[in-house]
mmCIF file of C-alpha atoms and ligand atoms in Angstrom:
data_model
loop_
_atom_site.group_PDB
_atom_site.id
_atom_site.type_symbol
_atom_site.label_atom_id
_atom_site.label_comp_id
_atom_site.label_asym_id
_atom_site.label_seq_id
_atom_site.Cartn_x
_atom_site.Cartn_y
_atom_site.Cartn_z
ATOM 1 C CA MET A 93 0.000 0.000 0.000
ATOM 2 C CA GLY A 94 1.369 3.461 -0.937
ATOM 3 C CA LYS A 95 2.005 6.152 1.626
ATOM 4 C CA GLU A 96 -1.027 8.311 2.387
ATOM 5 C CA THR A 97 -0.601 11.736 0.822
ATOM 6 C CA LYS A 98 -4.162 13.091 0.902
ATOM 7 C CA VAL A 99 -4.570 15.831 3.453
ATOM 8 C CA HIS A 100 -7.555 15.902 5.824
ATOM 9 C CA LEU A 101 -8.214 19.295 7.369
ATOM 10 C CA VAL A 102 -9.952 19.195 10.761
ATOM 11 C CA THR A 103 -11.083 22.573 12.076
ATOM 12 C CA GLY A 104 -11.588 22.775 15.834
ATOM 13 C CA ALA A 105 -8.971 20.030 16.309
ATOM 14 C CA ALA A 106 -8.359 21.035 19.936
ATOM 15 C CA GLY A 107 -12.080 20.771 20.605
ATOM 16 C CA PHE A 108 -13.934 17.766 21.980
ATOM 17 C CA ILE A 109 -15.157 16.152 18.746
ATOM 18 C CA GLY A 110 -12.230 17.483 16.665
ATOM 19 C CA TYR A 111 -9.702 15.833 18.963
ATOM 20 C CA TYR A 112 -11.290 12.369 18.812
ATOM 21 C CA LEU A 113 -11.849 12.551 15.083
ATOM 22 C CA SER A 114 -8.265 13.701 14.438
ATOM 23 C CA LYS A 115 -6.928 10.877 16.594
ATOM 24 C CA LYS A 116 -8.924 8.282 14.690
ATOM 25 C CA LEU A 117 -7.755 9.602 11.301
ATOM 26 C CA LEU A 118 -4.146 9.779 12.516
ATOM 27 C CA ASP A 119 -4.340 6.194 13.804
ATOM 28 C CA GLN A 120 -5.376 5.198 10.276
ATOM 29 C CA GLY A 121 -2.225 6.862 8.905
ATOM 30 C CA LYS A 122 -4.016 9.856 7.361
ATOM 31 C CA ILE A 123 -2.274 13.231 7.183
ATOM 32 C CA VAL A 124 -4.245 15.601 9.392
ATOM 33 C CA ILE A 125 -3.892 19.370 9.493
ATOM 34 C CA GLY A 126 -5.638 20.589 12.638
ATOM 35 C CA ILE A 127 -6.579 24.202 13.183
ATOM 36 C CA ASP A 128 -8.066 25.935 16.212
ATOM 37 C CA ASN A 129 -7.936 29.411 17.749
ATOM 38 C CA LEU A 130 -7.715 27.895 21.256
ATOM 39 C CA ASN A 131 -10.191 30.398 22.665
ATOM 40 C CA ASP A 132 -10.960 30.429 26.396
ATOM 41 C CA TYR A 133 -14.728 29.812 26.202
ATOM 42 C CA TYR A 134 -14.006 26.847 28.473
ATOM 43 C CA ASP A 135 -10.923 25.611 30.343
ATOM 44 C CA ILE A 136 -8.063 26.049 27.892
ATOM 45 C CA LYS A 137 -6.049 23.356 29.717
ATOM 46 C CA LEU A 138 -8.404 20.752 28.347
ATOM 47 C CA LYS A 139 -7.788 21.982 24.777
ATOM 48 C CA GLU A 140 -4.038 21.952 25.408
ATOM 49 C CA LYS A 141 -4.272 18.454 26.875
ATOM 50 C CA ARG A 142 -6.045 17.187 23.756
ATOM 51 C CA LEU A 143 -3.430 18.830 21.521
ATOM 52 C CA ASN A 144 -0.606 17.316 23.598
ATOM 53 C CA LEU A 145 -2.074 13.912 22.847
ATOM 54 C CA LEU A 146 -2.139 14.612 19.087
ATOM 55 C CA GLU A 147 1.258 16.252 18.773
ATOM 56 C CA PRO A 148 3.353 13.025 18.998
ATOM 57 C CA TYR A 149 1.866 11.814 15.684
ATOM 58 C CA ASN A 150 4.267 12.730 12.894
ATOM 59 C CA ASN A 151 1.352 12.788 10.426
ATOM 60 C CA PHE A 152 -0.243 15.663 12.414
ATOM 61 C CA ILE A 153 0.335 19.374 11.889
ATOM 62 C CA PHE A 154 -1.339 21.907 14.157
ATOM 63 C CA ILE A 155 -1.796 25.524 13.155
ATOM 64 C CA LYS A 156 -3.277 28.046 15.531
ATOM 65 C CA LEU A 157 -5.565 30.296 13.576
ATOM 66 C CA ASP A 158 -8.929 31.976 13.633
ATOM 67 C CA LEU A 159 -11.629 31.068 11.130
ATOM 68 C CA ALA A 160 -12.486 34.738 10.812
ATOM 69 C CA ASP A 161 -9.072 35.429 9.236
ATOM 70 C CA LYS A 162 -9.862 34.863 5.564
ATOM 71 C CA GLU A 163 -6.339 35.492 4.322
ATOM 72 C CA GLN A 164 -4.846 32.890 6.648
ATOM 73 C CA ILE A 165 -7.569 30.373 5.773
ATOM 74 C CA PHE A 166 -6.815 30.866 2.074
ATOM 75 C CA ASN A 167 -3.065 30.511 2.688
ATOM 76 C CA LEU A 168 -3.732 27.287 4.533
ATOM 77 C CA PHE A 169 -5.781 25.818 1.667
ATOM 78 C CA LYS A 170 -3.204 26.990 -0.889
ATOM 79 C CA THR A 171 -0.316 25.434 1.037
ATOM 80 C CA TYR A 172 -1.853 22.100 2.045
ATOM 81 C CA GLN A 173 -4.551 21.545 -0.647
ATOM 82 C CA PRO A 174 -6.810 19.496 1.661
ATOM 83 C CA ILE A 175 -8.862 16.846 -0.075
ATOM 84 C CA VAL A 176 -11.315 16.365 2.785
ATOM 85 C CA VAL A 177 -12.380 19.168 5.125
ATOM 86 C CA ILE A 178 -14.140 18.334 8.372
ATOM 87 C CA HIS A 179 -15.297 21.627 9.742
ATOM 88 C CA LEU A 180 -16.045 21.371 13.455
ATOM 89 C CA ALA A 181 -14.729 24.704 14.774
ATOM 90 C CA ALA A 182 -17.562 26.910 15.961
ATOM 91 C CA GLN A 183 -18.787 28.784 18.965
ATOM 92 C CA GLY A 184 -20.979 26.273 20.753
ATOM 93 C CA GLY A 185 -23.505 26.673 23.547
ATOM 94 C CA VAL A 186 -27.144 27.693 23.418
ATOM 95 C CA ARG A 187 -27.282 29.914 26.506
ATOM 96 C CA TYR A 188 -23.986 31.707 25.853
ATOM 97 C CA SER A 189 -25.394 32.887 22.514
ATOM 98 C CA ALA A 190 -27.682 35.239 24.449
ATOM 99 C CA GLU A 191 -24.697 36.649 26.400
ATOM 100 C CA ASN A 192 -22.133 37.050 23.643
ATOM 101 C CA PRO A 193 -23.879 37.023 20.253
ATOM 102 C CA ASP A 194 -20.977 38.723 18.417
ATOM 103 C CA VAL A 195 -18.705 35.716 18.673
ATOM 104 C CA TYR A 196 -21.377 33.469 17.086
ATOM 105 C CA ILE A 197 -21.624 35.740 14.053
ATOM 106 C CA GLN A 198 -17.854 35.983 13.782
ATOM 107 C CA SER A 199 -17.025 32.272 14.147
ATOM 108 C CA ASN A 200 -20.160 30.506 12.933
ATOM 109 C CA ILE A 201 -21.226 32.821 10.114
ATOM 110 C CA ASN A 202 -18.107 34.684 8.904
ATOM 111 C CA GLY A 203 -15.877 31.726 9.766
ATOM 112 C CA PHE A 204 -18.131 29.283 7.927
ATOM 113 C CA TYR A 205 -18.286 31.616 4.926
ATOM 114 C CA ASN A 206 -14.469 31.690 4.816
ATOM 115 C CA ILE A 207 -14.346 27.886 4.772
ATOM 116 C CA LEU A 208 -16.889 27.772 1.929
ATOM 117 C CA GLU A 209 -14.982 30.380 -0.061
ATOM 118 C CA ALA A 210 -11.748 28.441 0.433
ATOM 119 C CA CYS A 211 -13.456 25.234 -0.760
ATOM 120 C CA ARG A 212 -14.695 27.154 -3.786
ATOM 121 C CA HIS A 213 -11.254 28.442 -4.774
ATOM 122 C CA TYR A 214 -9.253 25.348 -3.742
ATOM 123 C CA PRO A 215 -11.684 22.531 -4.618
ATOM 124 C CA VAL A 216 -12.046 19.663 -2.175
ATOM 125 C CA ASP A 217 -13.418 16.132 -2.562
ATOM 126 C CA HIS A 218 -15.791 16.470 0.376
ATOM 127 C CA LEU A 219 -16.693 19.114 2.942
ATOM 128 C CA ILE A 220 -18.277 17.749 6.113
ATOM 129 C CA TYR A 221 -19.494 20.329 8.609
ATOM 130 C CA ALA A 222 -21.123 20.368 12.039
ATOM 131 C CA SER A 223 -24.704 21.483 12.265
ATOM 132 C CA SER A 224 -26.779 20.774 15.371
ATOM 133 C CA SER A 225 -29.971 19.190 16.662
ATOM 134 C CA SER A 226 -30.823 22.695 17.896
ATOM 135 C CA VAL A 227 -32.054 23.543 14.373
ATOM 136 C CA TYR A 228 -35.219 21.587 15.251
ATOM 137 C CA GLY A 229 -36.101 24.312 17.775
ATOM 138 C CA ALA A 230 -39.172 23.507 19.796
ATOM 139 C CA ASN A 231 -40.568 21.103 17.173
ATOM 140 C CA LYS A 232 -43.119 18.739 18.707
ATOM 141 C CA LYS A 233 -43.146 15.960 16.122
ATOM 142 C CA VAL A 234 -40.701 13.236 17.140
ATOM 143 C CA PRO A 235 -38.432 11.665 16.160
ATOM 144 C CA PHE A 236 -36.871 14.619 14.373
ATOM 145 C CA GLU A 237 -36.382 13.858 10.683
ATOM 146 C CA GLU A 238 -34.105 15.644 8.264
ATOM 147 C CA THR A 239 -37.137 16.541 6.117
ATOM 148 C CA ASP A 240 -38.901 18.322 9.015
ATOM 149 C CA PHE A 241 -39.533 22.055 8.873
ATOM 150 C CA VAL A 242 -36.671 23.769 10.698
ATOM 151 C CA ASP A 243 -37.292 27.452 10.172
ATOM 152 C CA ASN A 244 -38.100 28.199 13.815
ATOM 153 C CA PRO A 245 -34.803 28.129 15.736
ATOM 154 C CA VAL A 246 -35.119 29.368 19.326
ATOM 155 C CA SER A 247 -31.534 30.517 19.946
ATOM 156 C CA LEU A 248 -28.988 32.506 17.962
ATOM 157 C CA TYR A 249 -26.696 29.462 18.107
ATOM 158 C CA ALA A 250 -29.371 27.390 16.343
ATOM 159 C CA SER A 251 -29.900 30.173 13.781
ATOM 160 C CA THR A 252 -26.210 30.140 12.899
ATOM 161 C CA LYS A 253 -26.289 26.370 12.377
ATOM 162 C CA LYS A 254 -29.384 26.535 10.187
ATOM 163 C CA THR A 255 -27.726 29.366 8.263
ATOM 164 C CA ASN A 256 -24.693 27.136 7.712
ATOM 165 C CA GLU A 257 -26.920 24.502 6.135
ATOM 166 C CA LEU A 258 -28.411 27.079 3.762
ATOM 167 C CA MET A 259 -25.003 28.522 2.844
ATOM 168 C CA ALA A 260 -23.567 25.053 2.230
ATOM 169 C CA HIS A 261 -26.510 24.205 -0.004
ATOM 170 C CA THR A 262 -25.976 27.347 -2.075
ATOM 171 C CA TYR A 263 -22.219 26.826 -2.419
ATOM 172 C CA SER A 264 -22.769 23.226 -3.343
ATOM 173 C CA TYR A 265 -25.319 24.267 -5.974
ATOM 174 C CA LEU A 266 -23.255 27.113 -7.405
ATOM 175 C CA TYR A 267 -19.751 25.649 -7.237
ATOM 176 C CA ASP A 268 -20.358 21.906 -7.197
ATOM 177 C CA ILE A 269 -18.826 21.391 -3.736
ATOM 178 C CA PRO A 270 -19.836 17.979 -2.285
ATOM 179 C CA ALA A 271 -20.970 18.929 1.227
ATOM 180 C CA THR A 272 -22.502 17.013 4.153
ATOM 181 C CA GLY A 273 -23.989 18.684 7.221
ATOM 182 C CA LEU A 274 -24.269 16.735 10.473
ATOM 183 C CA ARG A 275 -26.889 17.513 13.072
ATOM 184 C CA PHE A 276 -25.228 16.273 16.260
ATOM 185 C CA PHE A 277 -27.419 15.430 19.248
ATOM 186 C CA THR A 278 -25.878 16.247 22.702
ATOM 187 C CA VAL A 279 -22.455 14.648 22.463
ATOM 188 C CA TYR A 280 -20.755 13.495 25.677
ATOM 189 C CA GLY A 281 -17.744 11.499 26.824
ATOM 190 C CA PRO A 282 -14.299 11.648 28.463
ATOM 191 C CA MET A 283 -12.425 14.928 27.899
ATOM 192 C CA GLY A 284 -15.767 16.450 26.878
ATOM 193 C CA ARG A 285 -16.949 20.033 27.169
ATOM 194 C CA PRO A 286 -17.075 21.542 30.665
ATOM 195 C CA ASP A 287 -19.851 23.921 29.564
ATOM 196 C CA MET A 288 -22.228 20.999 29.059
ATOM 197 C CA ALA A 289 -24.610 19.936 31.830
ATOM 198 C CA TYR A 290 -23.193 16.497 32.690
ATOM 199 C CA PHE A 291 -19.686 17.958 33.085
ATOM 200 C CA GLY A 292 -20.806 21.107 34.922
ATOM 201 C CA PHE A 293 -22.918 19.029 37.346
ATOM 202 C CA THR A 294 -19.923 16.846 38.121
ATOM 203 C CA ASN A 295 -17.712 19.895 38.735
ATOM 204 C CA LYS A 296 -20.320 21.285 41.123
ATOM 205 C CA PHE A 297 -20.453 18.082 43.130
ATOM 206 C CA PHE A 298 -16.713 18.225 43.755
ATOM 207 C CA SER A 299 -16.859 21.882 44.767
ATOM 208 C CA ASN A 300 -19.730 21.082 47.175
ATOM 209 C CA GLU A 301 -22.310 23.128 45.300
ATOM 210 C CA PRO A 302 -25.888 22.165 44.431
ATOM 211 C CA ILE A 303 -26.774 21.581 40.778
ATOM 212 C CA GLN A 304 -29.525 23.553 39.046
ATOM 213 C CA ILE A 305 -31.871 21.470 36.943
ATOM 214 C CA TYR A 306 -33.895 23.595 34.549
ATOM 215 C CA ASN A 307 -36.990 21.434 34.196
ATOM 216 C CA ASN A 308 -39.432 23.200 36.567
ATOM 217 C CA GLY A 309 -39.074 20.148 38.856
ATOM 218 C CA ASP A 310 -41.776 18.576 36.726
ATOM 219 C CA PHE A 311 -40.820 14.904 36.417
ATOM 220 C CA ASP A 312 -43.968 13.935 34.519
ATOM 221 C CA ASN A 313 -43.063 16.417 31.807
ATOM 222 C CA ASP A 314 -39.328 16.128 32.195
ATOM 223 C CA LEU A 315 -36.962 17.296 29.454
ATOM 224 C CA TYR A 316 -35.829 14.575 27.076
ATOM 225 C CA ARG A 317 -32.422 14.523 25.406
ATOM 226 C CA ASP A 318 -30.978 12.213 22.830
ATOM 227 C CA PHE A 319 -27.459 11.779 24.268
ATOM 228 C CA THR A 320 -24.799 10.555 21.866
ATOM 229 C CA TYR A 321 -21.500 9.028 22.942
ATOM 230 C CA ILE A 322 -18.388 10.512 21.337
ATOM 231 C CA ASP A 323 -17.133 7.236 19.782
ATOM 232 C CA ASP A 324 -20.428 6.879 17.905
ATOM 233 C CA ILE A 325 -20.121 10.421 16.542
ATOM 234 C CA VAL A 326 -16.571 9.764 15.347
ATOM 235 C CA GLU A 327 -17.557 6.489 13.705
ATOM 236 C CA GLY A 328 -20.455 8.216 11.931
ATOM 237 C CA ILE A 329 -18.242 11.023 10.617
ATOM 238 C CA GLU A 330 -15.546 8.627 9.522
ATOM 239 C CA ARG A 331 -17.988 6.474 7.560
ATOM 240 C CA LEU A 332 -19.525 9.541 5.932
ATOM 241 C CA ILE A 333 -16.169 10.814 4.623
ATOM 242 C CA SER A 334 -16.271 8.302 1.786
ATOM 243 C CA HIS A 335 -20.023 8.708 1.312
ATOM 244 C CA LYS A 336 -20.139 11.844 -0.817
ATOM 245 C CA PRO A 337 -23.513 13.275 -1.800
ATOM 246 C CA THR A 338 -24.282 12.465 -5.422
ATOM 247 C CA GLY A 339 -27.560 14.261 -6.163
ATOM 248 C CA GLU A 340 -28.021 17.108 -8.604
ATOM 249 C CA VAL A 341 -27.045 19.439 -5.774
ATOM 250 C CA LYS A 342 -24.333 17.590 -3.876
ATOM 251 C CA HIS A 343 -25.472 18.547 -0.398
ATOM 252 C CA GLU A 344 -27.002 16.317 2.265
ATOM 253 C CA VAL A 345 -27.852 16.753 5.934
ATOM 254 C CA TYR A 346 -27.917 13.875 8.449
ATOM 255 C CA ASN A 347 -28.921 13.504 12.072
ATOM 256 C CA ILE A 348 -26.359 11.749 14.251
ATOM 257 C CA GLY A 349 -28.099 10.910 17.508
ATOM 258 C CA ASN A 350 -28.846 7.891 19.598
ATOM 259 C CA ASN A 351 -32.470 7.560 18.511
ATOM 260 C CA GLN A 352 -33.259 6.887 22.169
ATOM 261 C CA PRO A 353 -34.110 9.983 24.200
ATOM 262 C CA GLU A 354 -33.593 9.808 27.953
ATOM 263 C CA LYS A 355 -35.385 11.780 30.643
ATOM 264 C CA LEU A 356 -33.029 14.373 32.055
ATOM 265 C CA MET A 357 -33.549 12.919 35.555
ATOM 266 C CA THR A 358 -32.678 9.407 34.357
ATOM 267 C CA PHE A 359 -29.491 10.786 32.865
ATOM 268 C CA ILE A 360 -28.614 12.524 36.171
ATOM 269 C CA GLU A 361 -29.339 9.387 38.212
ATOM 270 C CA THR A 362 -27.178 7.323 35.860
ATOM 271 C CA LEU A 363 -24.396 9.884 36.253
ATOM 272 C CA GLU A 364 -24.673 9.467 40.048
ATOM 273 C CA LYS A 365 -24.483 5.665 39.741
ATOM 274 C CA CYS A 366 -21.490 5.781 37.408
ATOM 275 C CA MET A 367 -19.656 8.304 39.565
ATOM 276 C CA SER A 368 -20.386 6.216 42.681
ATOM 277 C CA LYS A 369 -18.782 3.255 40.917
ATOM 278 C CA SER A 370 -15.760 5.288 39.805
ATOM 279 C CA LEU A 371 -15.278 6.668 43.318
ATOM 280 C CA GLY A 372 -16.035 3.430 45.174
ATOM 281 C CA LYS A 373 -18.526 5.263 47.403
ATOM 282 C CA GLU A 374 -22.017 6.678 47.021
ATOM 283 C CA MET A 375 -22.315 9.985 45.227
ATOM 284 C CA VAL A 376 -25.599 11.943 45.159
ATOM 285 C CA PHE A 377 -26.083 15.471 43.790
ATOM 286 C CA GLU A 378 -27.753 18.182 45.845
ATOM 287 C CA LYS A 379 -30.470 19.263 43.399
ATOM 288 C CA GLN A 380 -32.265 22.582 42.909
ATOM 289 C CA PHE A 381 -35.101 22.721 40.418
ATOM 290 C CA GLU A 382 -35.485 25.871 38.324
ATOM 291 C CA PRO A 383 -37.713 27.098 35.481
ATOM 292 C CA ILE A 384 -36.700 26.215 31.942
ATOM 293 C CA LYS A 385 -34.299 28.793 30.439
ATOM 294 C CA PRO A 386 -35.136 30.710 27.253
ATOM 295 C CA GLY A 387 -33.596 28.972 24.241
ATOM 296 C CA ASP A 388 -33.744 25.527 25.882
ATOM 297 C CA VAL A 389 -35.928 23.019 24.087
ATOM 298 C CA PRO A 390 -38.220 20.444 25.755
ATOM 299 C CA ALA A 391 -37.013 17.410 23.814
ATOM 300 C CA THR A 392 -34.496 16.218 21.270
ATOM 301 C CA TYR A 393 -34.992 12.898 19.532
ATOM 302 C CA ALA A 394 -33.125 11.886 16.379
ATOM 303 C CA SER A 395 -34.482 9.773 13.605
ATOM 304 C CA THR A 396 -31.444 7.857 12.338
ATOM 305 C CA ASP A 397 -33.131 6.190 9.344
ATOM 306 C CA LYS A 398 -31.379 8.379 6.781
ATOM 307 C CA LEU A 399 -27.982 7.849 8.421
ATOM 308 C CA GLN A 400 -28.479 4.093 8.597
ATOM 309 C CA ALA A 401 -29.568 3.867 4.976
ATOM 310 C CA ALA A 402 -26.434 5.801 3.932
ATOM 311 C CA ILE A 403 -23.693 4.206 6.027
ATOM 312 C CA ASP A 404 -25.263 1.164 7.680
ATOM 313 C CA PHE A 405 -24.549 2.559 11.132
ATOM 314 C CA LYS A 406 -26.382 4.219 13.992
ATOM 315 C CA PRO A 407 -25.115 5.259 17.423
ATOM 316 C CA GLN A 408 -25.662 2.462 19.963
ATOM 317 C CA THR A 409 -23.749 3.278 23.151
ATOM 318 C CA SER A 410 -25.986 3.273 26.236
ATOM 319 C CA ILE A 411 -25.761 6.132 28.752
ATOM 320 C CA GLU A 412 -24.675 3.545 31.374
ATOM 321 C CA ASP A 413 -21.614 2.618 29.310
ATOM 322 C CA GLY A 414 -20.890 6.100 28.026
ATOM 323 C CA LEU A 415 -21.204 7.887 31.364
ATOM 324 C CA GLN A 416 -19.054 5.238 33.062
ATOM 325 C CA GLN A 417 -16.280 6.123 30.599
ATOM 326 C CA PHE A 418 -16.766 9.784 31.467
ATOM 327 C CA THR A 419 -16.743 9.372 35.260
ATOM 328 C CA ASP A 420 -13.735 7.004 35.190
ATOM 329 C CA TRP A 421 -11.840 9.580 33.141
ATOM 330 C CA TYR A 422 -12.961 12.469 35.381
ATOM 331 C CA VAL A 423 -11.813 10.788 38.593
ATOM 332 C CA GLU A 424 -8.444 10.001 37.046
ATOM 333 C CA TYR A 425 -7.888 13.335 35.283
ATOM 334 C CA TYR A 426 -8.831 15.589 38.201
ATOM 335 C CA GLY A 427 -7.458 13.228 40.824
ATOM 336 C CA VAL A 428 -10.641 13.554 42.892
ATOM 337 C CA LYS A 429 -10.799 11.587 46.134
ATOM 338 C CA ARG A 430 -12.056 8.052 46.156
HETATM 339 N N1 NAD B 598 -20.839 18.648 21.566
HETATM 340 C C1 NAD B 598 -22.120 18.683 21.206
HETATM 341 O O1 NAD B 598 -22.997 18.194 21.932
HETATM 342 C C2 NAD B 598 -22.537 19.310 19.908
HETATM 343 C C3 NAD B 598 -23.894 19.251 19.550
HETATM 344 C C4 NAD B 598 -24.298 19.822 18.355
HETATM 345 C C5 NAD B 598 -23.375 20.428 17.524
HETATM 346 N N2 NAD B 598 -22.069 20.505 17.895
HETATM 347 C C6 NAD B 598 -21.131 21.184 16.992
HETATM 348 O O2 NAD B 598 -20.024 20.324 16.750
HETATM 349 C C7 NAD B 598 -18.839 21.093 16.585
HETATM 350 C C8 NAD B 598 -17.768 20.589 17.542
HETATM 351 O O3 NAD B 598 -18.269 20.716 18.866
HETATM 352 P P1 NAD B 598 -17.432 20.359 20.155
HETATM 353 O O4 NAD B 598 -18.370 19.813 21.140
HETATM 354 O O5 NAD B 598 -16.224 19.605 19.777
HETATM 355 O O6 NAD B 598 -17.049 21.836 20.630
HETATM 356 P P2 NAD B 598 -15.682 22.434 21.192
HETATM 357 O O7 NAD B 598 -16.010 23.818 21.663
HETATM 358 O O8 NAD B 598 -15.035 21.497 22.144
HETATM 359 O O9 NAD B 598 -14.781 22.513 19.883
HETATM 360 C C9 NAD B 598 -14.813 23.584 18.974
HETATM 361 C C10 NAD B 598 -13.394 24.083 18.790
HETATM 362 O O10 NAD B 598 -13.420 25.147 17.837
HETATM 363 C C11 NAD B 598 -12.538 26.157 18.243
HETATM 364 N N3 NAD B 598 -13.001 27.430 17.676
HETATM 365 C C12 NAD B 598 -14.125 28.116 18.015
HETATM 366 N N4 NAD B 598 -14.183 29.260 17.300
HETATM 367 C C13 NAD B 598 -13.116 29.255 16.478
HETATM 368 C C14 NAD B 598 -12.622 30.168 15.507
HETATM 369 N N5 NAD B 598 -13.259 31.329 15.242
HETATM 370 N N6 NAD B 598 -11.483 29.873 14.844
HETATM 371 C C15 NAD B 598 -10.816 28.710 15.103
HETATM 372 N N7 NAD B 598 -11.207 27.814 16.037
HETATM 373 C C16 NAD B 598 -12.359 28.099 16.706
HETATM 374 C C17 NAD B 598 -12.593 26.145 19.759
HETATM 375 O O11 NAD B 598 -11.390 26.664 20.345
HETATM 376 C C18 NAD B 598 -12.790 24.668 20.069
HETATM 377 O O12 NAD B 598 -11.567 24.026 20.394
HETATM 378 C C19 NAD B 598 -19.244 22.538 16.773
HETATM 379 O O13 NAD B 598 -19.488 23.089 15.510
HETATM 380 C C20 NAD B 598 -20.528 22.450 17.559
HETATM 381 O O14 NAD B 598 -21.355 23.572 17.359
HETATM 382 C C21 NAD B 598 -21.622 19.948 19.057
#
């Protein structure tokens, strides 16, 4: 077999999903160029830790840069001529988009536009980009299907992701760029994002603070979330790389979720059980129930039929298995007392 020379560009390589995807591609011998601006939206040490784990690979090159810098993005494409682009860098978080909207426009709209323009001028085989389950807004019909109406986003974050889908469609139509958008459903796992509930709850437990659960304390009408384990997300992306859209307009959008929504309280109780096991002693959160926050949605539930038909795969990992991986990692990484 010849030496791999095709370059895969992973944006957001120091991020949660970008790290695991880069690692998988590097393990397969692919050349990976990773970019990230290493912003401090959450603990930068975690981003540095992920990068430290990628840096020993001699088929990995990391370049610190901001998506908003069009000239640098163009230079990057000109120099490395990536054949596959997996665009994961973005400003995440639903609630933070009410606090700091500017950064969402800069990274998720201008940044995405720069990636599309670069793919237009330095043609690629396949552009895969992160969308989000948040595009479904407060839709009531479940499971959420890719053909559902998604013109009612309830946060600026969701609007930027829906906008990305529209922009990708147009660029694909106009410039024949094969592009695939992925609507991820609440991704979790070891070395995950501290801004997400499961991680934030765990941090609070170890700093002896109560956790706030935004479900009105209404367990009959609890929030439902389709939680997706990181390894399943990476497997889905990896399989889709070689599954380029072939229609008249070469643009497709897929859900990647577990197709099995869990009540928020079940998820929290499972987290307690897993952490108790990791610690070797009982762990129970002190819970405070609060009203639902604006921008939060009552349920997310992915239909995975389209994904399965395309790549013969759907996420399978149970929250028991996935959260155990998270709590084992957390106890080890932070050296919390057993
Ligand atoms: N994790 C989830 O549950 C989830 C759900 C739906 C969608 N997504 C989307 O998946 C993608 C990856 O998410 P993640 O969980 O790995 O998030 P993450 O925040 O861990 O990773 C994103 C990375 O992008 C980098 N970045 C942000 N703005 C940038 C910019 N302007 N220039 C360069 N780098 C920049 C950040 O420093 C970060 O390391 C994002 O697009 C996110 O919106 C994630």
